[in-house]
């Protein structure tokens, strides 16, 4: 009888702990951050320049031990904590040009202000492997960002982690360039950038966006100067 009673008390304590953890994530301050990586679904697009947003989500999730393996609002989705900061991770499966369908739905479902959203995307205006963290901006002719802004009702007040992939060589069609896989040297730069991005994003969760962006972008500025004249 006593053994059963103590087993019951232990089970009740575990259940209570799980309920408190879940309630903390959903209801208590601070609000979760939503990290969204842009890309195209399917093996055909894996490893292409246009999919570095997906890769950034994967790198961050792996580093923090967060599973990204459920479906939510048309995205592959995961949630967890970094320290005391609750975090949502998403890779929209709508294809790039409709990324906002998923991103907008997630932000609305979790009742998030846009200053708690960071979108990761490829950027041809930065040298390959250079990152930039910004608190807002336009779409820069990026169709995924266009869709996100549209589904945020034209509001551009959300942060972005821009991941440099460089410009297409010569007269190459930009669309073809985006859907190509990286060559060996560019792949090495991107892999390094992903790890730098992980550290920058951890800083955002611990220190907030403004201070983190200032420190992170200063470091990336010197990398930009060093890499901008190097071929990819």
Short mmCIF file of C-alpha atoms in Angstrom, two decimals, residues 123-128 165-169 177 232:
data_model
loop_
_atom_site.label_atom_id
_atom_site.label_comp_id
_atom_site.label_asym_id
_atom_site.label_seq_id
_atom_site.Cartn_x
_atom_site.Cartn_y
_atom_site.Cartn_z
CA UNK A 123 21.13 37.32 -49.65
CA UNK A 124 23.00 37.91 -52.92
CA UNK A 125 24.04 41.43 -51.81
CA UNK A 126 26.42 40.02 -49.19
CA UNK A 127 29.59 38.04 -49.96
CA UNK A 128 29.31 34.31 -49.47
CA UNK A 165 25.63 33.77 -50.79
CA UNK A 166 27.40 36.17 -53.18
CA UNK A 167 26.37 37.27 -56.67
CA UNK A 168 26.04 35.04 -59.74
CA UNK A 169 29.15 35.01 -61.91
CA UNK A 177 22.36 30.55 -59.36
CA UNK A 232 33.49 31.88 -54.36
#
